[in-house]
Coordinates of C-alpha atoms in Angstrom, one line a residue:
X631 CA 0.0 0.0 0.0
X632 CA 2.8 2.4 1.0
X633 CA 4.5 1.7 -2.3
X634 CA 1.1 2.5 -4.6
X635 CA 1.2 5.7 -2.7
X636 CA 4.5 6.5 -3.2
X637 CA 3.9 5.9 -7.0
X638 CA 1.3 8.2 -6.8
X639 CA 3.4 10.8 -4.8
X640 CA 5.9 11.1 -7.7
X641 CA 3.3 11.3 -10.7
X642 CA 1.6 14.2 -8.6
X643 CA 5.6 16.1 -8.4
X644 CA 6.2 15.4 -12.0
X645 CA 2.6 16.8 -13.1
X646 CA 3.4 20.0 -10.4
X647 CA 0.3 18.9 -8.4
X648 CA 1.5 19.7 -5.2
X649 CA -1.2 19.4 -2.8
X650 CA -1.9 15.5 -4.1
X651 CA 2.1 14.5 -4.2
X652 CA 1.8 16.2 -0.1
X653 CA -1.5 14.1 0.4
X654 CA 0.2 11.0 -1.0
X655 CA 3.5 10.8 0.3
X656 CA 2.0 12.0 3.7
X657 CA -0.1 8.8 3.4
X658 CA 2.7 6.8 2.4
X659 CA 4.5 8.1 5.7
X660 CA 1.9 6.9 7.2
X661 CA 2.6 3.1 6.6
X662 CA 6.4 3.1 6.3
X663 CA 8.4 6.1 7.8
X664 CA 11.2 5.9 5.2
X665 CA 13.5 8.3 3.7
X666 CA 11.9 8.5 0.5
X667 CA 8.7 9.9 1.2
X668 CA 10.2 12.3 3.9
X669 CA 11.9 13.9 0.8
X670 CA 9.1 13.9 -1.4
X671 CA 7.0 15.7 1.2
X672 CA 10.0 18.1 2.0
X673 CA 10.0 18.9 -2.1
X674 CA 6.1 19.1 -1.9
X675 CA 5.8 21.2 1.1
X676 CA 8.8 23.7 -0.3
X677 CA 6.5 24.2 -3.6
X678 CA 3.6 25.4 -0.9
X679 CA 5.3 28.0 0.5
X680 CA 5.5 25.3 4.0
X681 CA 9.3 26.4 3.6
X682 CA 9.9 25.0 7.3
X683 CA 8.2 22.0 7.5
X684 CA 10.0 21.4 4.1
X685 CA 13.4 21.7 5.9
X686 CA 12.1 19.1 8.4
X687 CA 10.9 16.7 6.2
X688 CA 14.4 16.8 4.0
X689 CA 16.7 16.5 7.3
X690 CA 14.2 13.4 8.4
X691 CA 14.9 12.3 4.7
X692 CA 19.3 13.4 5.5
X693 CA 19.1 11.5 8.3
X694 CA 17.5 8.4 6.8
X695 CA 19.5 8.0 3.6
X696 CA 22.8 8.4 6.0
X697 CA 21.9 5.7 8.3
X698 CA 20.9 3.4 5.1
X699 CA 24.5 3.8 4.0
X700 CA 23.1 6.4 1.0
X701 CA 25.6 8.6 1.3
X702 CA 25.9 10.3 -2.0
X703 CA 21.9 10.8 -1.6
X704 CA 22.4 12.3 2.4
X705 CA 25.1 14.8 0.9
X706 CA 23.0 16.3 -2.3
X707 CA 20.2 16.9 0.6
X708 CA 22.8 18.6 3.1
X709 CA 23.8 20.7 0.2
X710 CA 20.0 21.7 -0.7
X711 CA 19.2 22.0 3.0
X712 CA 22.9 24.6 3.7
X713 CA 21.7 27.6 1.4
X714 CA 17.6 27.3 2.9
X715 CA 19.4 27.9 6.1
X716 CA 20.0 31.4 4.6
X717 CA 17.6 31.8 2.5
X718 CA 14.8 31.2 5.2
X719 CA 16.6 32.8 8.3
X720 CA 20.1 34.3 6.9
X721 CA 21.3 31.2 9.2
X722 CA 25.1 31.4 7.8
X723 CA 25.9 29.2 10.7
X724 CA 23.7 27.0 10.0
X725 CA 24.8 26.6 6.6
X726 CA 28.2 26.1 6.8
X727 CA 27.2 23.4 9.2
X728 CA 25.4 21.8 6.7
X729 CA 27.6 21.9 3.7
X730 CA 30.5 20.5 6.5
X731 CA 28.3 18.1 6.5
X732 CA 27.6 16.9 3.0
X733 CA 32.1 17.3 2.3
X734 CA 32.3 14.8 5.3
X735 CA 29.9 12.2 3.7
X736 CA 30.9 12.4 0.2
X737 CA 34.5 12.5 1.4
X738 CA 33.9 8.5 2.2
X739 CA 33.1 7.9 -1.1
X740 CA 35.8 6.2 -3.0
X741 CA 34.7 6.9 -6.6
X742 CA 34.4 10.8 -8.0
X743 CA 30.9 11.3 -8.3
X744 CA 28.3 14.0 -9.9
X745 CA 27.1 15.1 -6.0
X746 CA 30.7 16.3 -5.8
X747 CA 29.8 19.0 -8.4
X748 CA 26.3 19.6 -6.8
X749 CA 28.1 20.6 -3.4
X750 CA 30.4 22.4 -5.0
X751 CA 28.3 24.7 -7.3
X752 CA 25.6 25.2 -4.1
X753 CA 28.3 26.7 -1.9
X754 CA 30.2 28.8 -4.5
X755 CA 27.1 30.1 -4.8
X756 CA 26.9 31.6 -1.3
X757 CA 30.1 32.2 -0.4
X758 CA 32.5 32.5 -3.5
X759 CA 33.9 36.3 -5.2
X760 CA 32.8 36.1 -8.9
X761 CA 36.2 35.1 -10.1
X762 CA 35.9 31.7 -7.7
X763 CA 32.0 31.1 -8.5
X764 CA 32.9 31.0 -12.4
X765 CA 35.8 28.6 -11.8
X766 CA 33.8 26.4 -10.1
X767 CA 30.7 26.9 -12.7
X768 CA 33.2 25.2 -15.1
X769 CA 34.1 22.6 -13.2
X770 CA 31.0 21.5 -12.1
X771 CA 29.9 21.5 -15.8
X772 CA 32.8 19.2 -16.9
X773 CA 31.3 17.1 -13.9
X774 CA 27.7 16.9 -15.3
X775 CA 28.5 16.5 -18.8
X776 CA 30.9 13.5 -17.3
X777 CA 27.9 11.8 -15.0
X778 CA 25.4 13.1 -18.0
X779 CA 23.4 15.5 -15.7
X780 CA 21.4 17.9 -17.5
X781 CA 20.0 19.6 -14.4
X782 CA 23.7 20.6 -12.6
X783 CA 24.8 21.3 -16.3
X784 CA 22.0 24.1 -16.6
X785 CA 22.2 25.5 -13.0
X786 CA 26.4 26.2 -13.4
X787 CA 25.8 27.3 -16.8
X788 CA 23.3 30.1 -15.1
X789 CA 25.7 30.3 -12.5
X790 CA 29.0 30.7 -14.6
X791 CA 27.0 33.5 -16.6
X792 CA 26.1 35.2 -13.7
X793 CA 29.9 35.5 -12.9
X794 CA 31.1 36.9 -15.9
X795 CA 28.4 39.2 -16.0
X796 CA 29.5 40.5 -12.8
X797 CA 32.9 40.6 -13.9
X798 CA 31.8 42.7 -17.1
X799 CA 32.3 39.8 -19.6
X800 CA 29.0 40.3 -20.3
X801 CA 28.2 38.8 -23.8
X802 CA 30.7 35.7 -22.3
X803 CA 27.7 35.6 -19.4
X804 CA 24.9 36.0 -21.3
X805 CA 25.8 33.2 -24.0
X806 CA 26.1 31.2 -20.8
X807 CA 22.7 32.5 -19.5
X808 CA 20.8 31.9 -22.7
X809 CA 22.0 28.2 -23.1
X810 CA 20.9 27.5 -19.5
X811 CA 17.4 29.1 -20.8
X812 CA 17.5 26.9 -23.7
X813 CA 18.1 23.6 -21.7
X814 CA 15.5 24.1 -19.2
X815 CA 12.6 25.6 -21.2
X816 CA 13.5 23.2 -24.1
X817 CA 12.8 20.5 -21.4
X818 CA 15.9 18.9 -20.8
X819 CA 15.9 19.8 -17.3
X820 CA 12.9 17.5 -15.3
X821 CA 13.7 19.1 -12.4
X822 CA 11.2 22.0 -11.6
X823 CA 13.1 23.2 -8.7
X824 CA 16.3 23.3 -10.6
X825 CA 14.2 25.3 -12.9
X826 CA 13.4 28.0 -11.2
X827 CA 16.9 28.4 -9.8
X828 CA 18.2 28.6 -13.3
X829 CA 15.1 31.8 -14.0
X830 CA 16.3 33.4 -11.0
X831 CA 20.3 33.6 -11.8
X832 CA 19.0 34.9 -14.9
X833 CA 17.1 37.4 -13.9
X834 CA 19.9 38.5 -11.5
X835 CA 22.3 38.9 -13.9
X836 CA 20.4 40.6 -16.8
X837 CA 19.6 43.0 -14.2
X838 CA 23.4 43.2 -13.2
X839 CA 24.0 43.9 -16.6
X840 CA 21.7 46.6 -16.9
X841 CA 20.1 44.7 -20.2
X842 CA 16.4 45.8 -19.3
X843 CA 15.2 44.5 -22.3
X844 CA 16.6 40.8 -21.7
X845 CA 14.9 41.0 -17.6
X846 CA 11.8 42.2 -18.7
X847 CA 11.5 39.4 -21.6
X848 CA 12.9 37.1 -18.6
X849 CA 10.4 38.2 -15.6
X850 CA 7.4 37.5 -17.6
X851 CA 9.0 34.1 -19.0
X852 CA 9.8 33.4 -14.8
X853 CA 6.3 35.0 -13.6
X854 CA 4.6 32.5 -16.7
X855 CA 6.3 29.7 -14.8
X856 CA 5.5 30.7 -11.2
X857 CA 1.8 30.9 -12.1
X858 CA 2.2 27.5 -14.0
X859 CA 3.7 25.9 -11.1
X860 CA 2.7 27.7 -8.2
X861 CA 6.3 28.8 -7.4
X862 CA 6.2 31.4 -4.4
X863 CA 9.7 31.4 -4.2
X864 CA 10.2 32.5 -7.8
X865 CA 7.1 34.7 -7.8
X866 CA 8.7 36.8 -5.0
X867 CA 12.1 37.0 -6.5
X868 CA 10.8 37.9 -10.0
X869 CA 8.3 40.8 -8.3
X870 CA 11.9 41.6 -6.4
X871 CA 13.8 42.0 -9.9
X872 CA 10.9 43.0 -11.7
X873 CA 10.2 46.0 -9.5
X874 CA 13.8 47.5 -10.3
X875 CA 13.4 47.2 -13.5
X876 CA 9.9 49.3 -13.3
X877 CA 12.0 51.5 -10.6
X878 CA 15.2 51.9 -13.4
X879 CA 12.4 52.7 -16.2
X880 CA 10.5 55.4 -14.3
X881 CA 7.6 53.4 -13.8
X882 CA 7.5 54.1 -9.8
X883 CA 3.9 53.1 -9.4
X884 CA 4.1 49.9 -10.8
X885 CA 7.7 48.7 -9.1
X886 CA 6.0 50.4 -5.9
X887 CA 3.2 47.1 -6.3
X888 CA 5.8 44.5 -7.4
X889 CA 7.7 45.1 -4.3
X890 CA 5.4 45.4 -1.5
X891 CA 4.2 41.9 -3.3
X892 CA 7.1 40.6 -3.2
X893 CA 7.7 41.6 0.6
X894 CA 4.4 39.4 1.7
X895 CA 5.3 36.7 -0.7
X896 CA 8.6 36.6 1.6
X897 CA 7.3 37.3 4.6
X898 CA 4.7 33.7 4.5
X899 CA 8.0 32.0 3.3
X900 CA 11.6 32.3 2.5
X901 CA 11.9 35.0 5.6
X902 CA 15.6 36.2 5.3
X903 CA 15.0 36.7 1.2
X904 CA 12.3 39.4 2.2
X905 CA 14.9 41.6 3.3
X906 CA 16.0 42.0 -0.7
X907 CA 12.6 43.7 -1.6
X908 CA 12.5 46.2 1.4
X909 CA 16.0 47.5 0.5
X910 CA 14.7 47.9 -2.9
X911 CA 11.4 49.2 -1.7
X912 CA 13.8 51.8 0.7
X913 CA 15.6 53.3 -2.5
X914 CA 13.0 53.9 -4.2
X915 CA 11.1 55.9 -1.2
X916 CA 14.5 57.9 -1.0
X917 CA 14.2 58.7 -4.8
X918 CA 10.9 59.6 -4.4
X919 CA 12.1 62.0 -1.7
X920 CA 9.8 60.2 0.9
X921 CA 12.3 60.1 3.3
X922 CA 11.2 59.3 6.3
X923 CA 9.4 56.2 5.0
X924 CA 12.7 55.1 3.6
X925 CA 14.9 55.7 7.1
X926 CA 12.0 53.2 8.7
X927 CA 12.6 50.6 6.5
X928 CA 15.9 50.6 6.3
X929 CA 16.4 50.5 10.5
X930 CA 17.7 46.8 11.5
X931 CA 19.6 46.6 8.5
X932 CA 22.3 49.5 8.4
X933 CA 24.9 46.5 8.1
X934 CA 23.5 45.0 5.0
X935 CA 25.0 45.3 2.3
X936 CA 22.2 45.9 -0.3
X937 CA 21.4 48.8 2.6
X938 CA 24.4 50.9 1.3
X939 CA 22.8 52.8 -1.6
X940 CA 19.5 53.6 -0.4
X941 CA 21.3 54.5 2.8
X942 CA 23.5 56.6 0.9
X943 CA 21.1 58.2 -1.1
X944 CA 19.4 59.2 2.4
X945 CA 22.4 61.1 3.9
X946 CA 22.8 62.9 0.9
X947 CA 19.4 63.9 0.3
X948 CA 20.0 64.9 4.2
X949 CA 22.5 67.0 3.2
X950 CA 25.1 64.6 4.8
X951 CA 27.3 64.1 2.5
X952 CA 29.9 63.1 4.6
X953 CA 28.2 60.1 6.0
X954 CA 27.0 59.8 2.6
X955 CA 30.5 59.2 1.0
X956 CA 31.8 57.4 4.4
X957 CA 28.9 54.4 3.8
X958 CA 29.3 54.3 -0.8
X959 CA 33.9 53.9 0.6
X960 CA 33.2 51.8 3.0
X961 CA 31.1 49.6 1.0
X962 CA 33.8 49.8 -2.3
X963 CA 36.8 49.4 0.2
X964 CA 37.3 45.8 -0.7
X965 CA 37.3 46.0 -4.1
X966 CA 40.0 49.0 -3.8
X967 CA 42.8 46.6 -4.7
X968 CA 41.1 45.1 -7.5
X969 CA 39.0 45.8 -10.7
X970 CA 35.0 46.4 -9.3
X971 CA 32.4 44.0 -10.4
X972 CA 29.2 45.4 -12.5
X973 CA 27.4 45.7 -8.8
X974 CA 29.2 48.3 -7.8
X975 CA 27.9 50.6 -10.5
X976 CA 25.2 51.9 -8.8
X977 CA 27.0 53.1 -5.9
X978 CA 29.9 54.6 -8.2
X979 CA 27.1 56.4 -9.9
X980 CA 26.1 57.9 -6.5
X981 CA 29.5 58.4 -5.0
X982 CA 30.4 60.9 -8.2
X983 CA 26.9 62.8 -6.7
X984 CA 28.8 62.9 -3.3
X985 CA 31.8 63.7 -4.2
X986 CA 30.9 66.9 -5.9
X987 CA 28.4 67.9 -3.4
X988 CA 31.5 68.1 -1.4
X989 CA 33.9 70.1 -3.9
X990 CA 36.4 66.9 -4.1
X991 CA 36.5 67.3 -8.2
X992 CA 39.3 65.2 -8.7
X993 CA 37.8 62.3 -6.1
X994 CA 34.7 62.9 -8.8
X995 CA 36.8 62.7 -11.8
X996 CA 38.2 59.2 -10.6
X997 CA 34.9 57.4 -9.8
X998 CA 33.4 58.7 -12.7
X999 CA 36.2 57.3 -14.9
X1000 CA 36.1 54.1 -13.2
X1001 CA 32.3 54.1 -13.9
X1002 CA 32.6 54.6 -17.2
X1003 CA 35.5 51.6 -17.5
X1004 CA 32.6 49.2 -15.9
X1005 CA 29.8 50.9 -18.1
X1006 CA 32.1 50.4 -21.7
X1007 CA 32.6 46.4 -20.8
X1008 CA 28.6 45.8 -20.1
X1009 CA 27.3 47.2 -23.2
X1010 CA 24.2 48.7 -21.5
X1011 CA 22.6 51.5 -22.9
X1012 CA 21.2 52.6 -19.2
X1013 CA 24.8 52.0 -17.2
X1014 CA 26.4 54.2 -20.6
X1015 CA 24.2 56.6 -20.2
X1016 CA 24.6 56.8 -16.0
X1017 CA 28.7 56.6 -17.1
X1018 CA 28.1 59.8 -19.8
X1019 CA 25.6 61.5 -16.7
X1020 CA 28.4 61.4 -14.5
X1021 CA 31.0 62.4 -16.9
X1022 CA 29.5 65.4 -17.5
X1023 CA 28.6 66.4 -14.4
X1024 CA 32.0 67.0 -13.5
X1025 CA 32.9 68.5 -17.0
X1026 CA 30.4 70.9 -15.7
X1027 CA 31.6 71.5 -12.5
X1028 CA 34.7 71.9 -13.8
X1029 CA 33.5 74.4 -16.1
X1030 CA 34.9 72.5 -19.0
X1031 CA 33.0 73.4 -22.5
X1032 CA 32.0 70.0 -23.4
X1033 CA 29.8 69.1 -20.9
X1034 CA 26.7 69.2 -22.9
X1035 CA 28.3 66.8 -25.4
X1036 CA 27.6 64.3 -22.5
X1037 CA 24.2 64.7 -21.0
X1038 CA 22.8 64.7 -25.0
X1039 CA 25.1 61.5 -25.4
X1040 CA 23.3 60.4 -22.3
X1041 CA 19.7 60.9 -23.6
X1042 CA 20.5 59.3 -27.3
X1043 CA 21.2 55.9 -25.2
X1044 CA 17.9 57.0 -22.9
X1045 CA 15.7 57.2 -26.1
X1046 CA 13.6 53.8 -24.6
X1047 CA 13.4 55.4 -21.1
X1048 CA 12.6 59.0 -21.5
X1049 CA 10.7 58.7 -17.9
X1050 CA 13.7 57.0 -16.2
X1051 CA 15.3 59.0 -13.3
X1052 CA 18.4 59.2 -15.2
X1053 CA 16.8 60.7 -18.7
X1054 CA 15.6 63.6 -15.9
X1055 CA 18.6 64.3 -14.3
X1056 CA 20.0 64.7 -17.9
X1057 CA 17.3 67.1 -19.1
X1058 CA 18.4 69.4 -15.7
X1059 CA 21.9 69.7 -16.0
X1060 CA 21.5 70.5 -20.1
X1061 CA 18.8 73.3 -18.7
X1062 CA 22.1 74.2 -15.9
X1063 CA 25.0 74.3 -18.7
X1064 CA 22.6 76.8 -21.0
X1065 CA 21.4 78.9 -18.1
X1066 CA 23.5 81.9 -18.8
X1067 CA 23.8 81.3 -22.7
X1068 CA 20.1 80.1 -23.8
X1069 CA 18.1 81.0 -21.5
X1070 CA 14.6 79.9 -23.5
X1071 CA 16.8 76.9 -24.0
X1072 CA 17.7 76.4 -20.8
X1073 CA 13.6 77.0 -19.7
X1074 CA 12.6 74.5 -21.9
X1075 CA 15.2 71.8 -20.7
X1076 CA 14.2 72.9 -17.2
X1077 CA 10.5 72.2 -17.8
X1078 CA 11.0 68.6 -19.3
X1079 CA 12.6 67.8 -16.3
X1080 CA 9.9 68.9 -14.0
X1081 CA 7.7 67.0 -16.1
X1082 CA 9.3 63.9 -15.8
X1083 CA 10.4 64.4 -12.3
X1084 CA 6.4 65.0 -11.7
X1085 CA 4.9 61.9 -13.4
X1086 CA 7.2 59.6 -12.0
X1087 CA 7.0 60.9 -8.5
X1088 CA 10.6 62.4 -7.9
X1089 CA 9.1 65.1 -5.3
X1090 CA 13.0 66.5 -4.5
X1091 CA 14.3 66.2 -7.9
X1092 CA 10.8 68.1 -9.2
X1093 CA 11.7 70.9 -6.4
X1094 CA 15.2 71.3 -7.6
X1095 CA 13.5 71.7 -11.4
X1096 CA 11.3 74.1 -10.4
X1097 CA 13.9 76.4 -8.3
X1098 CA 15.6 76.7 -11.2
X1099 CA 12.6 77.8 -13.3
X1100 CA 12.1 80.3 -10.7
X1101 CA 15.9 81.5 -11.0
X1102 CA 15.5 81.9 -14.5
X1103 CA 12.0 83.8 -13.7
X1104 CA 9.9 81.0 -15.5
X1105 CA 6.8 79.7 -14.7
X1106 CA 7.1 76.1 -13.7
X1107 CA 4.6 73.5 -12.4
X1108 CA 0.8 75.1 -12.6
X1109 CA -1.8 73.8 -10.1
X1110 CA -1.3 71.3 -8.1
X1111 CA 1.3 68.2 -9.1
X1112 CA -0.5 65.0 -8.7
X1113 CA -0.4 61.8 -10.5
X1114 CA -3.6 60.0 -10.0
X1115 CA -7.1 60.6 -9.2
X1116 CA -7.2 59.3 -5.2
X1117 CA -9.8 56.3 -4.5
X1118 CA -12.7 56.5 -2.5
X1119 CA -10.5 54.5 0.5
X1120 CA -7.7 56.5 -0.5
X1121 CA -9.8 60.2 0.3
X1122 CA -11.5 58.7 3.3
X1123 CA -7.7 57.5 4.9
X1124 CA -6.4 61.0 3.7
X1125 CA -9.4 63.0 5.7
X1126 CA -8.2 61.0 9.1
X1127 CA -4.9 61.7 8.4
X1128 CA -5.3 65.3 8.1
X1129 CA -6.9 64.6 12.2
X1130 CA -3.4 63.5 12.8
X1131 CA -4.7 59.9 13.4
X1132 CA -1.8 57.1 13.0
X1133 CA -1.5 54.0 10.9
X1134 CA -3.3 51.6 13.7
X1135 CA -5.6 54.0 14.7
X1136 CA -6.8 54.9 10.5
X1137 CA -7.1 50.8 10.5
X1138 CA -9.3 50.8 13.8
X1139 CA -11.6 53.6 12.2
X1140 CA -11.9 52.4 8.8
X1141 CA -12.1 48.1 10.0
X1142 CA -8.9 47.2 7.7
X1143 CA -5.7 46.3 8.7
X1144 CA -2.6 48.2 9.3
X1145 CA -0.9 46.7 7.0
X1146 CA -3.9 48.0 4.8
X1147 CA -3.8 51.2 6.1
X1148 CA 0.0 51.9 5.1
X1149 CA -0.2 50.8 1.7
X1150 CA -3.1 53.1 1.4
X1151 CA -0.9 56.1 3.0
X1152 CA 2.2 55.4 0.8
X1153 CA -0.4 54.9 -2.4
X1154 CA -2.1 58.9 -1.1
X1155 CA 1.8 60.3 -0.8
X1156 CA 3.1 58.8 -4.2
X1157 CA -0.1 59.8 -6.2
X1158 CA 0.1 63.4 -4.7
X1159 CA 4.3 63.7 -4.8
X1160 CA 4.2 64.3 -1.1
X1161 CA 6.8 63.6 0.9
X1162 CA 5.4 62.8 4.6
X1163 CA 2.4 62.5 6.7
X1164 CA 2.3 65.9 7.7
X1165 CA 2.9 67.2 4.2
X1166 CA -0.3 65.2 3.2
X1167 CA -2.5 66.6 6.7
X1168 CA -1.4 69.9 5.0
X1169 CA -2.8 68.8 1.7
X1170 CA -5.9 67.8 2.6
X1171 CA -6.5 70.8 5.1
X1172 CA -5.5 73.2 1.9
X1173 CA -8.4 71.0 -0.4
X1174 CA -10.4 71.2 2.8
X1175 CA -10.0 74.8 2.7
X1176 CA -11.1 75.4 -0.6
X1177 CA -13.9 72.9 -0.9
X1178 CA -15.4 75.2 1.9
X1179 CA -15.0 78.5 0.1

C-alpha cells in the first residue's frame, strides 16, 4: 500500500500537483516512515510555501538516507538543506554546518561522483567572489556533462554566466545564460526546482547587466512559470527583480506594487530573502524623496549590504554628504585593490553625486572614470548613459565646455526610457549648462525635467527643477502636481490623516488592517508627490479649505 502511494506521490511532483504529491507521500509516511517519502514531502511542502516544515521533512529524509549507508543521496540533501538555512533565516551558521556536513559524507566515497559538483556549485554560490563562482561553474559542468546531468549542467551554466556578468564579460555571461534558458525551457531539465533556480540567476544577472530589455523578456517568462507551477519562491524573486526594472524605467507606481508583493510573498516564506525587496522598496522611497518612510525601512539593516545605496542616497538627500561618502567607501573598500564588479555601479554612480556635493572634483573625476570603465565592458545603454551622466557632471563642474556633449550622449542611449530618473537628471543639468547662454533653452530643458520628475514621483528632484525655473524667472509647475485621481479609501484614509490619526488607529476607524492602512498612506503620498504625513495633513486641510469656500 505504502509503495502504490508512493507511486502516486511522484506522478503528482512530476505533473506540479503539489497538494496531491503532499496528500500522497503523507499517506505513504503513514505506513512506512522511510527516507523517501520524507523527501518527497519536503519537495512538496517547499512548492507550498510550507518552507519549514520542508526543511524538516528533508533533514528526516538526511538523516534516513545516512543511516541506510546512502551517502551520496544524504550529501546532495545537506547541500540543498545549507543555502535554505539562509535563504529562510540568513542562518550562515547554520549553513556552513550543513555543507561541513555533505564534504564529510561524500568524502567517504571512494569513486568521484556528480554530488561532488552539486556541493560544489551550491556553496560557491553563497560564499564565493565572482572570479571563484565562475571557476567552479566550469568545473561543475565538466562534472555533469561526465555523470550526463542535465539539471547541474544548466544550473552552473546560469551560475558561470552570472559570474562573468559581474565581472563585465558580459556577452561571455549571457551566451552562458541563454544556453541555461535553452536547456530548461526546451525541457531537458525534469527538475522543476532546478528550474526556477536557473530563472532566477538569470534574472539577476540581466539586471546586473543593466540589459532591461533581456529582464523584462525574462520576468514574464519566470512569472509565466510561477503561475504555472505555483512557485512562491520565484514569484517573489521575480516581483523583487521586476520592481527595479519598473523602478530603473521610471515606472514608480508599478515597481512600488511589485515590491510590496514581493515583501508578503517573503514574509509567509523564505523570511531572510524578504529583506532584498525592502531594501529595494527603501531606495525607491529615498528617490521619491519620501524620506522618512525610507529611514524606517531601512532601521535593523544598516549593516547589509544591499542597505548601502538607499542608505546613501538618504544622507545625501539629508544634506550629509559626509556620511553619505563614508557608507558608498566603506562599502567599495574591498574592491580597492582590484577591478570592481558590475554591482558596484550603482554606488559609483552615486558616490560621483557625493563627491561633488562636497567640492572633491578630482575624487569625482576618478569614480566617474572608473564608472565609465565598468559601463564600456557591459554594453548597457542605461549604465552608458549613467557613465556619460556622470561624466559630464563633473565637466560641468569643472567648467569644461564640453559638458553638454555628455548629457545629450546620455539621452540618445535613454531614447527607450525617456521617464527613467536618469533621462531627468540629464534634461536638468543640459537646462544648468545653457542657463546663462540660452536662456529659452535652458527653460525648456528645465520644464522637461519637471515633467518627468512629476509623473514619476521624484518630489525633490521636481523641487530642484522648479527652483531653477524660478531663477531663470519661468513659470514652472501650474496647479497642483499630482499623479492620480485618489480612490474613495484613499480620500477617506487622507481625511483621518489630516486629524493626525496614525496607521493603527486609520485601520481601527476604517475596519482594515494596518498593514492595509499603510499601503493606502504610501499609495495617497506617491499619487500626490508628497513627501510625509504631515505634508499630506497639510494637503488635505489646503483642499479642505477650498472645498469650503
Amino acid at each position: 500500500m505504502s509503495h502504490d502511494h508512493l507511486t502516486a506521490a511522484h506522478a503528482a511532483l512530476k505533473q506540479a500537483q503539489w497538494p496531491e504529491a503532499k496528500a500522497h507521500f503523507e499517506s505513504a509516511l503513514k505506513e512506512d516512515d522511510g527516507p523517501e517519502a520524507h523527501d518527497g514531502l519536503g519537495i512538496a511542502l517547499w512548492w507550498l510555501n510550507e518552507v519549514s516544515a520542508s526543511h524538516q521533512h528533508r533533514a528526516q529524509a538526511y538523516l534516513g538516507c545516512k543511516a541506510s549507508g546512502d551517502l551520496r543521496r544524504a550529501a546532495l540533501i545537506a547541500a540543498w538543506l545549507a543555502r535554505e538555512q539562509v535563504f529562510l533565516r540568513a542562518n550562515v551558521s547554520a549553513m556552513k554546518g550543513w555543507f561541513a556536513r555533505a564534504e564529510r559524507l561524500l568524502n567517504e566515497e571512494s569513486a568521484p561522483c556528480v554530488e561532488s559538483g552539486w556541493l560544489a556549485l551550491y556553496r560557491a554560490s553563497m560564499m564565493s567572489p565572482p572570479a571563484e563562482l565562475e571557476t567552479t561553474a566550469l568545473q561543475s559542468i565538466d562534472l555533469a556533462r561526465r555523470f550526463n546531468d542535465p539539471g547541474l549542467e544548466a544550473l552552473a551554466l546560469a551560475f558561470g554566466g552570472l559570474a562573468r556578468v559581474a565581472l563585465g564579460r558580459v556577452e561571455d555571461g549571457m551566451a552562458f545564460i541563454d544556453e541555461a534558458m535553452t536547456a530548461v525551457t526546451g525541457g531537458e531539465v525534469g527538475s522543476f526546482m532546478i528550474t526556477s533556480e536557473v530563472f532566477c540567476a538569470t534574472l539577476s544577472a540581466c539586471e546586473l547587466a543593466g540589459d532591461l530589455v533581456r529582464t523584462d523578456h525574462w520576468c514574464e517568462a519566470a512569472r509565466a512559470f510561477a503561475d504555472r507551477y505555483h512557485c512562491p519562491f520565484l514569484s517573489a524573486y521575480c516581483r523583487t527583480t521586476y520592481g527595479g526594472l519598473l523602478t530603473a524605467t521610471g515606472r514608480w507606481g508599478e515597481a512600488e506594487a511589485e515590491l510590496m508583493e514581493a515583501i508578503r510573498v517573503f514574509e509567509s516564506g523564505h523570511q531572510a530573502l524578504r529583506v532584498h525587496a525592502v531594501l529595494r522598496l527603501a531606495d525607491l522611497r529615498a528617490c521619491q524623496g519620501r524620506l522618512e518612510e525610507a529611514e524606517i525601512l531601512l532601521s535593523g539593516y544598516e549593516d547589509h549590504g544591499g542597505a548601502v545605496l538607499p542608505m546613501a542616497r538618504l544622507h545625501l538627500a539629508r544634506d550629509e554628504s559626509e556620511l553619505a561618502r563614508a557608507v558608498l567607501e566603506q562599502a567599495l573598500r574591498p574592491v580597492s585593490a582590484s577591478a570592481p564588479t558590475l554591482d558596484h555601479a550603482p554606488l559609483l554612480r552615486l558616490l560621483v553625486d557625493v563627491h561633488l556635493s562636497l567640492g572633491n572634483l578630482d575624487a569625482a573625476r576618478r569614480t566617474a572614470d572608473e564608472l565609465a570603465a565598468l559601463a564600456g565592458g557591459a554594453h548597457s545603454d542605461l549604465l552608458l548613459a549613467q557613465a556619460d551622466l556622470a561624466q559630464g557632471q563633473v565637466k560641468r563642474f569643472a567648467g569644461e565646455a564640453d559638458s553638454a556633449q555628455c548629457f545629450l550622449s546620455a539621452l540618445d542611449r535613454l531614447r527607450q526610457y525617456e521617464q527613467s530618473l536618469v533621462a531627468g537628471r540629464a534634461k536638468l543639468e543640459m537646462a544648468r549648462v545653457l542657463k546663462d547662454s540660452d536662456r529659452p533653452g535652458a527653460v525648456t530643458w528645465a520644464r522637461a525635467a519637471l515633467a518627468c520628475f512629476d509623473r514619476i514621483g521624484a518630489a525633490r528632484d521636481s523641487d530642484e527643477a522648479a527652483a531653477l525655473l524660478r531663477e531663470m524667472g519661468a513659470v514652472g509647475r501650474v496647479g497642483a502636481r499630482t499623479t492620480a485621481a485618489l480612490t474613495q479609501r484613499e480620500e477617506e484614509v487622507l481625511a483621518l490623516l489630516a486629524r493626525g490619526l496614525s496607521n493603527r488607529e486609520i485601520a481601527e476607524r476604517l475596519v482594515i488592517s494596518a498593514k492595509t492602512a499603510e499601503h493606502h498612506v504610501s499609495q495617497i503620498l506617491s499619487k500626490l508627490g508628497l513627501r510625509s504625513r504631515a505634508e499630506a495633513a497639510a494637503y488635505a486641510q489646503r483642499e479642505s479649505t477650498k472645498t469650503d469656500k
